[in-house]
Coordinates of N, CA and C in Angstrom, one line a residue:
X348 N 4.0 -95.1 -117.7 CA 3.9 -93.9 -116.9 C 2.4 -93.5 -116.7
X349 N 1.9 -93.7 -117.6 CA 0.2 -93.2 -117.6 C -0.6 -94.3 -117.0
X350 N -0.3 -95.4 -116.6 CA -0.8 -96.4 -116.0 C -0.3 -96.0 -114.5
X351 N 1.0 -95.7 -114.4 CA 1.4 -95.7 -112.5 C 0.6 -94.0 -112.2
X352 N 0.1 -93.3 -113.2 CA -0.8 -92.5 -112.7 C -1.9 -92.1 -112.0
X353 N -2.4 -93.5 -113.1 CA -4.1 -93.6 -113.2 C -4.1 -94.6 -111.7
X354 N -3.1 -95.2 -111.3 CA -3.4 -96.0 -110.6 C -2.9 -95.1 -109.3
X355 N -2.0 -94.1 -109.1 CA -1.9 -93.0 -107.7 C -3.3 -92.4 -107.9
X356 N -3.6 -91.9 -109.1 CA -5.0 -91.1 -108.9 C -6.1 -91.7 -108.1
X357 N -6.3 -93.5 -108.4 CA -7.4 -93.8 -107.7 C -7.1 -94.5 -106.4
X358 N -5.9 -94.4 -105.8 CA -5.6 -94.9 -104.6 C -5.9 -93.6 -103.7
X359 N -5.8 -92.6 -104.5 CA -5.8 -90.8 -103.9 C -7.5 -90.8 -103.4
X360 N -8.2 -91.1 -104.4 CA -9.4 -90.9 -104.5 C -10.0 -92.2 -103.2
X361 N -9.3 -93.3 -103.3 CA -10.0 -94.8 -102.5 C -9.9 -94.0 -101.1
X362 N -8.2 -93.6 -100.4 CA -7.9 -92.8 -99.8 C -8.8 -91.5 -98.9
X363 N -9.2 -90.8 -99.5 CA -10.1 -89.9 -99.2 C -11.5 -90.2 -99.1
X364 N -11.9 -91.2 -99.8 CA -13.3 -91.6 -99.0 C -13.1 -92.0 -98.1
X365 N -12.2 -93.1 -97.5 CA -11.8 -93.5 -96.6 C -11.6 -92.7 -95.4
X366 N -11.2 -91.7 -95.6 CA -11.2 -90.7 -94.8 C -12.2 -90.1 -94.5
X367 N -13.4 -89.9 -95.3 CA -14.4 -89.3 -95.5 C -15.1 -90.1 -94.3
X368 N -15.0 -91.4 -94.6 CA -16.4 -92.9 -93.6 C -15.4 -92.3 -92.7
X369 N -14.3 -91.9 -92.3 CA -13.7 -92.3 -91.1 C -14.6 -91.1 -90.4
X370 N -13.9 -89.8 -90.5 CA -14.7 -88.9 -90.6 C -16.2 -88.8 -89.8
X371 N -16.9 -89.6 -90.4 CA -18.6 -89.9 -90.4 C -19.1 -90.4 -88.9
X372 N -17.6 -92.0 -89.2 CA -18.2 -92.6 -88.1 C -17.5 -91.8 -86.7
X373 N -16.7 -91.3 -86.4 CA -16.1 -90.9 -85.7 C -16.8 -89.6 -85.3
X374 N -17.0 -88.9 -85.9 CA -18.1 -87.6 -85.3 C -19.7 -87.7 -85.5
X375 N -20.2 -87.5 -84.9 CA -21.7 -87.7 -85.2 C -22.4 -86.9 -85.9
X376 N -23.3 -87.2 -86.7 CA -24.0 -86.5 -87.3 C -24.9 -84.9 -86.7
X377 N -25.1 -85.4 -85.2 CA -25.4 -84.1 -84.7 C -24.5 -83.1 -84.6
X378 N -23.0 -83.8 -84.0 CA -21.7 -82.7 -83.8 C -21.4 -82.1 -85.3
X379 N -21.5 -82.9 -86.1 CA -21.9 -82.1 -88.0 C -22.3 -80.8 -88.0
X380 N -23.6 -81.2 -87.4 CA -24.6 -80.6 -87.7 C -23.8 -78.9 -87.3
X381 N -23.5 -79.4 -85.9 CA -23.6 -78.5 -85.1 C -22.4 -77.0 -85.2
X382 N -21.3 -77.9 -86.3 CA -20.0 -77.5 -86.6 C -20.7 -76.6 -87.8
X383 N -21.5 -77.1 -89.0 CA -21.7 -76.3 -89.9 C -22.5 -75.4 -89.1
X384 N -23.5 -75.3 -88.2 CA -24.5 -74.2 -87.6 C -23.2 -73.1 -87.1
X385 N -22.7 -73.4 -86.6 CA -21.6 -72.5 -85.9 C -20.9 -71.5 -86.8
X386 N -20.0 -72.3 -88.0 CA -19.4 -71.9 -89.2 C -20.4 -71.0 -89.6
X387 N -21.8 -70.8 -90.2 CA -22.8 -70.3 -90.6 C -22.9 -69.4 -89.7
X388 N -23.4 -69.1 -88.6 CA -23.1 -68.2 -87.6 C -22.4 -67.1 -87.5
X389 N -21.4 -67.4 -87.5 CA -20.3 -66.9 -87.2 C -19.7 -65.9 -88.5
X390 N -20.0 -66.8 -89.5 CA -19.4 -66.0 -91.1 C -20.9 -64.9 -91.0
X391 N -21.9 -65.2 -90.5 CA -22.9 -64.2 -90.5 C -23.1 -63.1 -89.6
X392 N -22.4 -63.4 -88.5 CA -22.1 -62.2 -87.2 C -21.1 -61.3 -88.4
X393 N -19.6 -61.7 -88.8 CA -19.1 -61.4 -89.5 C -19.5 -60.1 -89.8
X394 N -20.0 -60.9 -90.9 CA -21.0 -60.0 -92.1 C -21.4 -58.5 -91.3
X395 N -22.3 -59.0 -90.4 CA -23.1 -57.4 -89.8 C -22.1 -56.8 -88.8
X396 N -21.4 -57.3 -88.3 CA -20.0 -56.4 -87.8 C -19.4 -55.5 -88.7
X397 N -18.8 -55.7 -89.8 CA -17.9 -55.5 -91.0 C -18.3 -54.4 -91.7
X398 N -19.7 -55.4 -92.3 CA -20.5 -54.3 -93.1 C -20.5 -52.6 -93.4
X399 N -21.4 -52.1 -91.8 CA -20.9 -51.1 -91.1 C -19.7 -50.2 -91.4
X400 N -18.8 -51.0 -90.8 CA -17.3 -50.4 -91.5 C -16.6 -49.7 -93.1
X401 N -17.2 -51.2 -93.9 CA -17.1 -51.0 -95.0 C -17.8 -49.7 -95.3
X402 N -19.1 -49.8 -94.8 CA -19.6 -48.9 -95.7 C -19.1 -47.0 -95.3
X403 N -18.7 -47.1 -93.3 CA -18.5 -45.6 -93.8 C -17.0 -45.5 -94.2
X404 N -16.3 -46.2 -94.3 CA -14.7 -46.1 -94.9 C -15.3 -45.7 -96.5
X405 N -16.1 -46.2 -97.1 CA -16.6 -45.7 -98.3 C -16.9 -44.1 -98.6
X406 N -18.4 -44.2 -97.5 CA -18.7 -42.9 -98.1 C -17.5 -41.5 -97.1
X407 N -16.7 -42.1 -96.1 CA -15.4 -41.1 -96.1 C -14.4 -40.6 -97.0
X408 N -14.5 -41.3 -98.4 CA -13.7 -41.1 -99.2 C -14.6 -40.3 -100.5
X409 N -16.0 -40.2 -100.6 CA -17.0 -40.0 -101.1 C -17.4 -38.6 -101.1
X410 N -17.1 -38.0 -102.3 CA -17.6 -36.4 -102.7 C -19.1 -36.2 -102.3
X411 N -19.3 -34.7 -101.5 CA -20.5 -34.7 -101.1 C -21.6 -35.0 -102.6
X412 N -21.5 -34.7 -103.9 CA -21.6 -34.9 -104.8 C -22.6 -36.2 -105.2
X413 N -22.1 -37.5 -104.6 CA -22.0 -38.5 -104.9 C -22.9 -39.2 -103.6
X414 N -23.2 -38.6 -102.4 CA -24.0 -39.5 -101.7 C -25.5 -39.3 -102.4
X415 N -25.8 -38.7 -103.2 CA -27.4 -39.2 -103.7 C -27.3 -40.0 -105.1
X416 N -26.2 -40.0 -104.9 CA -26.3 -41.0 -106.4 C -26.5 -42.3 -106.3
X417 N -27.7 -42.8 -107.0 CA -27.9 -44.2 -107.0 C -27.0 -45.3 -107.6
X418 N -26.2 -44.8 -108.4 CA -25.2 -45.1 -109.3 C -23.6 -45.9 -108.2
X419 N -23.5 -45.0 -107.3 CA -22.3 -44.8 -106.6 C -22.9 -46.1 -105.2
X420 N -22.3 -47.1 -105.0 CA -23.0 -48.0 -103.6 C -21.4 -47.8 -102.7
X421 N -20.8 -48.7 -103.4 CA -19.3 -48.8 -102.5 C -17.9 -48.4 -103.2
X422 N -17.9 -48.3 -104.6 CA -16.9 -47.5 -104.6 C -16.7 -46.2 -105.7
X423 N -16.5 -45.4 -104.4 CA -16.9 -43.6 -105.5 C -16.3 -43.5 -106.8
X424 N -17.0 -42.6 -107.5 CA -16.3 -42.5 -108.6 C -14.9 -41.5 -109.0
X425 N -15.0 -40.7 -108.1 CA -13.5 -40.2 -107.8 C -13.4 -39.9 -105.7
X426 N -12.2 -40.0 -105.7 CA -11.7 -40.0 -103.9 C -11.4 -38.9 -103.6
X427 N -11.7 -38.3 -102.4 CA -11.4 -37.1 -101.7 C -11.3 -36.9 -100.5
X428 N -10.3 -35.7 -99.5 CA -10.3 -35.5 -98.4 C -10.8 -34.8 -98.1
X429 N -11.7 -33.5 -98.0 CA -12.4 -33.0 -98.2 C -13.5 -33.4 -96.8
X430 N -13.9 -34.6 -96.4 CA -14.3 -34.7 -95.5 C -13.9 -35.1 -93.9
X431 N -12.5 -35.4 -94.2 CA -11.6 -34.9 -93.0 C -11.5 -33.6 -92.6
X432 N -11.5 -33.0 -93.6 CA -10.4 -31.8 -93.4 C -11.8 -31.1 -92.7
X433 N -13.2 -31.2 -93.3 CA -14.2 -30.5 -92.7 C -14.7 -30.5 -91.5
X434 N -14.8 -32.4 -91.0 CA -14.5 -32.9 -89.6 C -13.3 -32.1 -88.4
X435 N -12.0 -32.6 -89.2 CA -11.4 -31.2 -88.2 C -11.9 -30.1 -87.8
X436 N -11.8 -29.6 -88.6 CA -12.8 -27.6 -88.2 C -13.9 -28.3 -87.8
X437 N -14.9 -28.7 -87.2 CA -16.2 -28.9 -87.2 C -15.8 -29.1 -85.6
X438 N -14.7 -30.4 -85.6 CA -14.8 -31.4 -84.2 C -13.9 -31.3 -83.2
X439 N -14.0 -31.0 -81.9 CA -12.6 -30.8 -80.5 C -12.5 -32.3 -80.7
X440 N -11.3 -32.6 -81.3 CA -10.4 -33.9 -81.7 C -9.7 -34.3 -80.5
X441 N -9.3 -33.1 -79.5 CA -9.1 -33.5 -77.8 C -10.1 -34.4 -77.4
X442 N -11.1 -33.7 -77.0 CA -12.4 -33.9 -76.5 C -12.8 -35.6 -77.1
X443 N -12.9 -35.7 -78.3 CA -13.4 -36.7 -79.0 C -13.0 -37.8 -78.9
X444 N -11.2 -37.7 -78.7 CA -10.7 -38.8 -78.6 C -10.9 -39.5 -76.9
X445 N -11.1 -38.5 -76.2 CA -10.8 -38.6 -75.1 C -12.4 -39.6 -74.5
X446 N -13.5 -38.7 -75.0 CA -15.1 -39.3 -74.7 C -14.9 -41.2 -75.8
X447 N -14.0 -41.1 -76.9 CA -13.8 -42.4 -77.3 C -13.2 -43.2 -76.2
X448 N -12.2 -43.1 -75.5 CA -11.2 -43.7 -74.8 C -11.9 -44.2 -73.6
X449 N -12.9 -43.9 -72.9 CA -13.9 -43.6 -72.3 C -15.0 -45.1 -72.4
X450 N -16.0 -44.5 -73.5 CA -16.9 -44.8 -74.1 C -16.9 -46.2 -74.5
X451 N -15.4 -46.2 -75.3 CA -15.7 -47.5 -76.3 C -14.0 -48.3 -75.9
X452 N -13.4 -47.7 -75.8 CA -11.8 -48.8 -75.6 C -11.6 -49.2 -74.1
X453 N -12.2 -48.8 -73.1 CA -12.2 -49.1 -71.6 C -13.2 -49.9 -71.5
X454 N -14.1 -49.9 -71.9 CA -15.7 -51.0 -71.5 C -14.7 -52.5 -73.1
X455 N -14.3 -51.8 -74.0 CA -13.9 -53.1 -75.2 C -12.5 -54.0 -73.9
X456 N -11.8 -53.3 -73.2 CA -10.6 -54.2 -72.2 C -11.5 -54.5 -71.2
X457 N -12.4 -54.3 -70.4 CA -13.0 -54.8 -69.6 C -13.9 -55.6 -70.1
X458 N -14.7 -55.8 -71.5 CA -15.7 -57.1 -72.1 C -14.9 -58.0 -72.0
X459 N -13.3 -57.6 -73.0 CA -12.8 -58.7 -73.3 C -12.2 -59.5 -72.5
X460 N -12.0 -59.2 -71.2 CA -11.6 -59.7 -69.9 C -12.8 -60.8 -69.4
X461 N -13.7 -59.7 -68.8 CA -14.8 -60.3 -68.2 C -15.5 -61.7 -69.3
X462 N -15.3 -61.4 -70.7 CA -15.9 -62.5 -71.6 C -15.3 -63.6 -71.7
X463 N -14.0 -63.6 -71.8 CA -12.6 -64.5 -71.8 C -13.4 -65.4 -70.4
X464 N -13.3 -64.8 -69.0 CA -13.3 -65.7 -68.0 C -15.2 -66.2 -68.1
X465 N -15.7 -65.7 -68.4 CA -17.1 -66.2 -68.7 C -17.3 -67.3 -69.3
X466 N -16.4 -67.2 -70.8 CA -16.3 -68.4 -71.7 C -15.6 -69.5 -71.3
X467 N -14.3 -69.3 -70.3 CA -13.2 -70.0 -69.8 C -14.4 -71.3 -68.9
X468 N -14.8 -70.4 -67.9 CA -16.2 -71.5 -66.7 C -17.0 -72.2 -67.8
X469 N -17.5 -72.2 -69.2 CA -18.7 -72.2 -69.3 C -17.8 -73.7 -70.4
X470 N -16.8 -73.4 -70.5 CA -15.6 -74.9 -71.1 C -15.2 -75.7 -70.4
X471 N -14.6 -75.2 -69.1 CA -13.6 -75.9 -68.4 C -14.9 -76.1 -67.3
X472 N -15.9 -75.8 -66.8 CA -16.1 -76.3 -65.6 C -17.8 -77.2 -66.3
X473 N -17.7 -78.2 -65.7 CA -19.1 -79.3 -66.1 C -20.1 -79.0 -64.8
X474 N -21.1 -78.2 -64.9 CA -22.2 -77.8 -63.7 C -23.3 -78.2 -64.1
X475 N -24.6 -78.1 -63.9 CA -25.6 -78.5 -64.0 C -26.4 -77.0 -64.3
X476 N -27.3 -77.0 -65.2 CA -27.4 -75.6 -66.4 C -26.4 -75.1 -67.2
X477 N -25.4 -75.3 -67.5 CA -24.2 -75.4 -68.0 C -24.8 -75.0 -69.7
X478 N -25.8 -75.6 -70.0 CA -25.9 -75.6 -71.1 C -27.2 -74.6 -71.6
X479 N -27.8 -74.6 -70.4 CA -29.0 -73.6 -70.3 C -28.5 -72.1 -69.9
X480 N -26.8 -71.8 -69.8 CA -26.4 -70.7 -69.6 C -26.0 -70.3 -71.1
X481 N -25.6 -71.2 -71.5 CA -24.7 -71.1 -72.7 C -25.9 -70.8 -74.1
X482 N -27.4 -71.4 -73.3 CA -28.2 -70.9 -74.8 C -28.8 -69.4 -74.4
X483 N -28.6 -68.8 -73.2 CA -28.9 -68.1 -72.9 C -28.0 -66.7 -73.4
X484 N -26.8 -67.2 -73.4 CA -26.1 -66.4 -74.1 C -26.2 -66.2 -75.5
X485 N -26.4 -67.3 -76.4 CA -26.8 -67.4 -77.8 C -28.0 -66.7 -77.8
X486 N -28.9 -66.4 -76.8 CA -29.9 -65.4 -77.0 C -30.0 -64.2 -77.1
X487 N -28.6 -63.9 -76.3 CA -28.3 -62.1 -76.2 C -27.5 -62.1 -77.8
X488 N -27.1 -62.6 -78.6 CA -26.9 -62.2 -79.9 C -28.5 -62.2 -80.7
X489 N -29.3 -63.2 -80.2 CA -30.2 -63.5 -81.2 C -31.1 -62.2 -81.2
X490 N -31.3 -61.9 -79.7 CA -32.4 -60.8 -80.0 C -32.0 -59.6 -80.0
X491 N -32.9 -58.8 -80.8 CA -32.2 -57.4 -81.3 C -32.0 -56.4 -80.0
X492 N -30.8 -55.6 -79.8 CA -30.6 -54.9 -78.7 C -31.7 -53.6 -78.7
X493 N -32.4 -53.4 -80.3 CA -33.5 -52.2 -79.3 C -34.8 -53.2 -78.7
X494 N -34.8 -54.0 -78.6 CA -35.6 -54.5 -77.8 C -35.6 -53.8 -76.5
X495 N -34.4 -54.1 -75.7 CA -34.0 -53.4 -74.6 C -33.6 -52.2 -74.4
X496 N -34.1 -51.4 -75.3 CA -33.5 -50.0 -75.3 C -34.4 -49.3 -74.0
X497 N -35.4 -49.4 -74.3 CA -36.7 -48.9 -73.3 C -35.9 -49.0 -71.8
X498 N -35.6 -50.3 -71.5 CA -35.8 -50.8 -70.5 C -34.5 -50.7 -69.9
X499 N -33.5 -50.4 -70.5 CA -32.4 -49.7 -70.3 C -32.1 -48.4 -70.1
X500 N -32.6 -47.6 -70.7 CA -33.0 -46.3 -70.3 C -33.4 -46.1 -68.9
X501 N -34.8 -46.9 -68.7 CA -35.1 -46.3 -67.3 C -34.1 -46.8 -66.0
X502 N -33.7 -47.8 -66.5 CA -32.8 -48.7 -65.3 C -31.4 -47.5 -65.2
X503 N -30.9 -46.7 -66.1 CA -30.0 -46.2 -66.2 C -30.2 -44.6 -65.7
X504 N -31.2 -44.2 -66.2 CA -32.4 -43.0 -65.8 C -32.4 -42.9 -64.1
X505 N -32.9 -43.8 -64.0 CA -33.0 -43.9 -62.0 C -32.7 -45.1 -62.1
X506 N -30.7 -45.3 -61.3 CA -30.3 -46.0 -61.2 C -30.8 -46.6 -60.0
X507 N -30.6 -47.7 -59.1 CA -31.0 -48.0 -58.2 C -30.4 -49.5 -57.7
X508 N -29.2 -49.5 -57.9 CA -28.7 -51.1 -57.3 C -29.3 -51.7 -55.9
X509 N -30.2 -52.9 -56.7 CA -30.7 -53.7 -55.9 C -31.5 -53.0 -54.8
X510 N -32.3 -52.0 -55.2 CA -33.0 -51.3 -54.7 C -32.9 -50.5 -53.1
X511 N -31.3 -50.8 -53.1 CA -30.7 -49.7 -51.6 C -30.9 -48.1 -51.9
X512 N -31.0 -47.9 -52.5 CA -31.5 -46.0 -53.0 C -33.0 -46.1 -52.3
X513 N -34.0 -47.0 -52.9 CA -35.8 -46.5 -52.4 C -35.5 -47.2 -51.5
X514 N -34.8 -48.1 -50.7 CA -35.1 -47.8 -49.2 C -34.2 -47.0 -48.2
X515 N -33.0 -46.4 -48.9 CA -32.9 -44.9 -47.8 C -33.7 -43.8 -48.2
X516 N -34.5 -43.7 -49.7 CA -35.6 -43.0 -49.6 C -37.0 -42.9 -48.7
X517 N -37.0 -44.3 -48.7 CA -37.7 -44.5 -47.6 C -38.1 -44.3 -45.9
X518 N -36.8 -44.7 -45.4 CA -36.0 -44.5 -44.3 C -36.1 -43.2 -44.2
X519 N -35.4 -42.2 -45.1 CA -35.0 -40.9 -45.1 C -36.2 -40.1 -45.0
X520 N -37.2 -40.5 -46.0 CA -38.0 -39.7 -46.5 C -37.8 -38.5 -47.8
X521 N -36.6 -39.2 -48.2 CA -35.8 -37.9 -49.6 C -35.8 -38.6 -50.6
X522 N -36.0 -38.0 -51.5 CA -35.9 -38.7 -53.0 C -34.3 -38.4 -53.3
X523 N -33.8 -39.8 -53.3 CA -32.8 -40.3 -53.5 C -32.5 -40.8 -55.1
X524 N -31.6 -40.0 -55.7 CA -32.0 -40.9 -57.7 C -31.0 -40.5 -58.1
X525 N -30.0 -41.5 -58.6 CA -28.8 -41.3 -59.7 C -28.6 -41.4 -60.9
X526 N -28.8 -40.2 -61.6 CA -29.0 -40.6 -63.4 C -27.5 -40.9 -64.1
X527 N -27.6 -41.7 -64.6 CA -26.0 -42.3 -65.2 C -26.0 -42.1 -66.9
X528 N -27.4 -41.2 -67.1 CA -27.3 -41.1 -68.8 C -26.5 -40.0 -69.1
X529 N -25.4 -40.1 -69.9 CA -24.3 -39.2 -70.6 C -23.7 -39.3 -69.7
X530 N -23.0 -40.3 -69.2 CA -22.0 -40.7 -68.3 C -21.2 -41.9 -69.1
X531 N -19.9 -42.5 -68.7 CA -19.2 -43.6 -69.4 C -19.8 -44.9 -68.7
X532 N -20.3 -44.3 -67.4 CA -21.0 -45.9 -66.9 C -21.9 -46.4 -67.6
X533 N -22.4 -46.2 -68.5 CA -23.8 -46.8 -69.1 C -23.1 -48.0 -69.8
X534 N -21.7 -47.6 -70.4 CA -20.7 -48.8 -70.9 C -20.1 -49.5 -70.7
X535 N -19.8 -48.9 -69.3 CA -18.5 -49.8 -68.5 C -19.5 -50.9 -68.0
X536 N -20.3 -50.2 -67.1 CA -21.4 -51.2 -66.4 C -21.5 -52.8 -66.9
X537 N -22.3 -52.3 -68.0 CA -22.3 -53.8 -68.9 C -21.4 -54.9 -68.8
X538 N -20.0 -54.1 -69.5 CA -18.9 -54.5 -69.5 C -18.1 -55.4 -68.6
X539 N -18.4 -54.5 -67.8 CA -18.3 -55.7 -66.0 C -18.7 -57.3 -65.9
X540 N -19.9 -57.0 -66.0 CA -20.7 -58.0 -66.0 C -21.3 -58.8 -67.7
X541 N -20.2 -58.6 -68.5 CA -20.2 -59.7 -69.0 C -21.0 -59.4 -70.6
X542 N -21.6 -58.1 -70.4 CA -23.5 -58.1 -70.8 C -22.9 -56.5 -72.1
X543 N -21.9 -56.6 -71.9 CA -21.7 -54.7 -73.2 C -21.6 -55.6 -74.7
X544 N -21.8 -54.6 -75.2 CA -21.9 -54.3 -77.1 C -21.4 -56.0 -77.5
X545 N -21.9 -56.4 -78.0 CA -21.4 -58.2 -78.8 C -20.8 -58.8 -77.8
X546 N -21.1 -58.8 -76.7 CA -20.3 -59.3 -75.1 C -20.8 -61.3 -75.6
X547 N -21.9 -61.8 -76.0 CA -22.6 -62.9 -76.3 C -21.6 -63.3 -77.5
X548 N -21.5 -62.5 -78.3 CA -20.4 -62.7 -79.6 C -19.3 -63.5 -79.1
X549 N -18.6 -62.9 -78.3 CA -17.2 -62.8 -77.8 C -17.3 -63.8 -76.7
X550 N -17.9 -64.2 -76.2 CA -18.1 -65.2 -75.2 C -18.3 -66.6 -76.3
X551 N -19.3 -66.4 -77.2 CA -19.3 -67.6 -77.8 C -17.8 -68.0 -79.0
X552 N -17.2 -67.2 -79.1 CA -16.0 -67.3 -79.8 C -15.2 -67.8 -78.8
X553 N -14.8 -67.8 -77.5 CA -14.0 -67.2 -77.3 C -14.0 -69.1 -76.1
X554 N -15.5 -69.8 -75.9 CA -15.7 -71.1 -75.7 C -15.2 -72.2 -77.0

């Protein structure tokens, strides 16, 4: 019995390396490469998505008490409601939900649309830059969004598509300017085109 063991165990083992060379020769070492960079990536986008969450689901349950305590990181030492109940009375919960609905769930169905068909062309269709699109999008995760804060502002400040506003200012002689800040277009906009909140995220998941 201890012999037909030892001898499944090392057919198990012969087995699995076998599998292992097969493995090797059959994908390349770059596509390797390329599969762990992704895996790594991605469990790291994770992370700073999540995070966030975790932490105010935390201090929501967190006695005023307890936010200066060095002691206290992620889980309080006793739980409370206390900060709902203050939020109610404080917040128009109409209003709130409604500037949410707005803001953040109408631009998240229109990313997730517009990203879906972004990712869909950038798999199924073989073009030429195809892959200089695709690092370009790995770029809009790479670099930090206040980079463009500035430059977003004023583009949104004095809107001006493709510059038809300064030349009927021109034409007219009237200063012509549409400010879109504390409006829902500053979200949707993006959204459209492909370019709102982790839009790069979702496009590269989604290829």
């Amino acid at each position: 019995m201890d012999k037909l063991k030892t001898q499944f165990s090392s057919e198990n083992r012969r087995k699995m390396k076998e599998d292992a060379r097969h493995f090797v020769r059959v994908h390349k070492p770059q596509h390797v490469l390329f599969v762990i960079f992704r895996h790594v990536l991605l469990i790291g986008l994770c992370f700073i998505i999540l995070y966030p969450i975790f932490y105010m689901v935390s201090n929501a349950f967190k006695p005023a008490d307890q936010y200066y305590d060095p002691s206290v990181i992620w889980l309080p030492k006793s739980l409370t409601l206390e900060n709902f109940w203050v939020a109610l009375q404080l917040v128009d919960l109409g209003k709130v939900l409604w500037d949410t609905f707005l803001v953040a769930i109408v631009p998240a169905l229109i990313s997730t649309v517009t990203c879906m068909l972004v990712a869909y062309g950038l798999s199924r269709f073989n073009f030429r830059g195809r892959g200089l699109v695709f690092a370009l999008v790995i770029l809009t995760i790479i670099v930090p969004q206040q980079t463009m804060t500035s430059s977003l502002y004023l583009q949104y400040r004095f809107f001006d598509p493709f510059g038809i506003l300064s030349l009927i200012s021109a034409v007219s002689g009237t200063d012509i300017s549409i400010n879109l800040i504390g409006t829902p277009l500053v979200t949707i906009l993006p959204a459209v085109f492909a370019m709102g909140l982790r839009a790069g995220l979702y496009i590269f998941i989604y290829r």
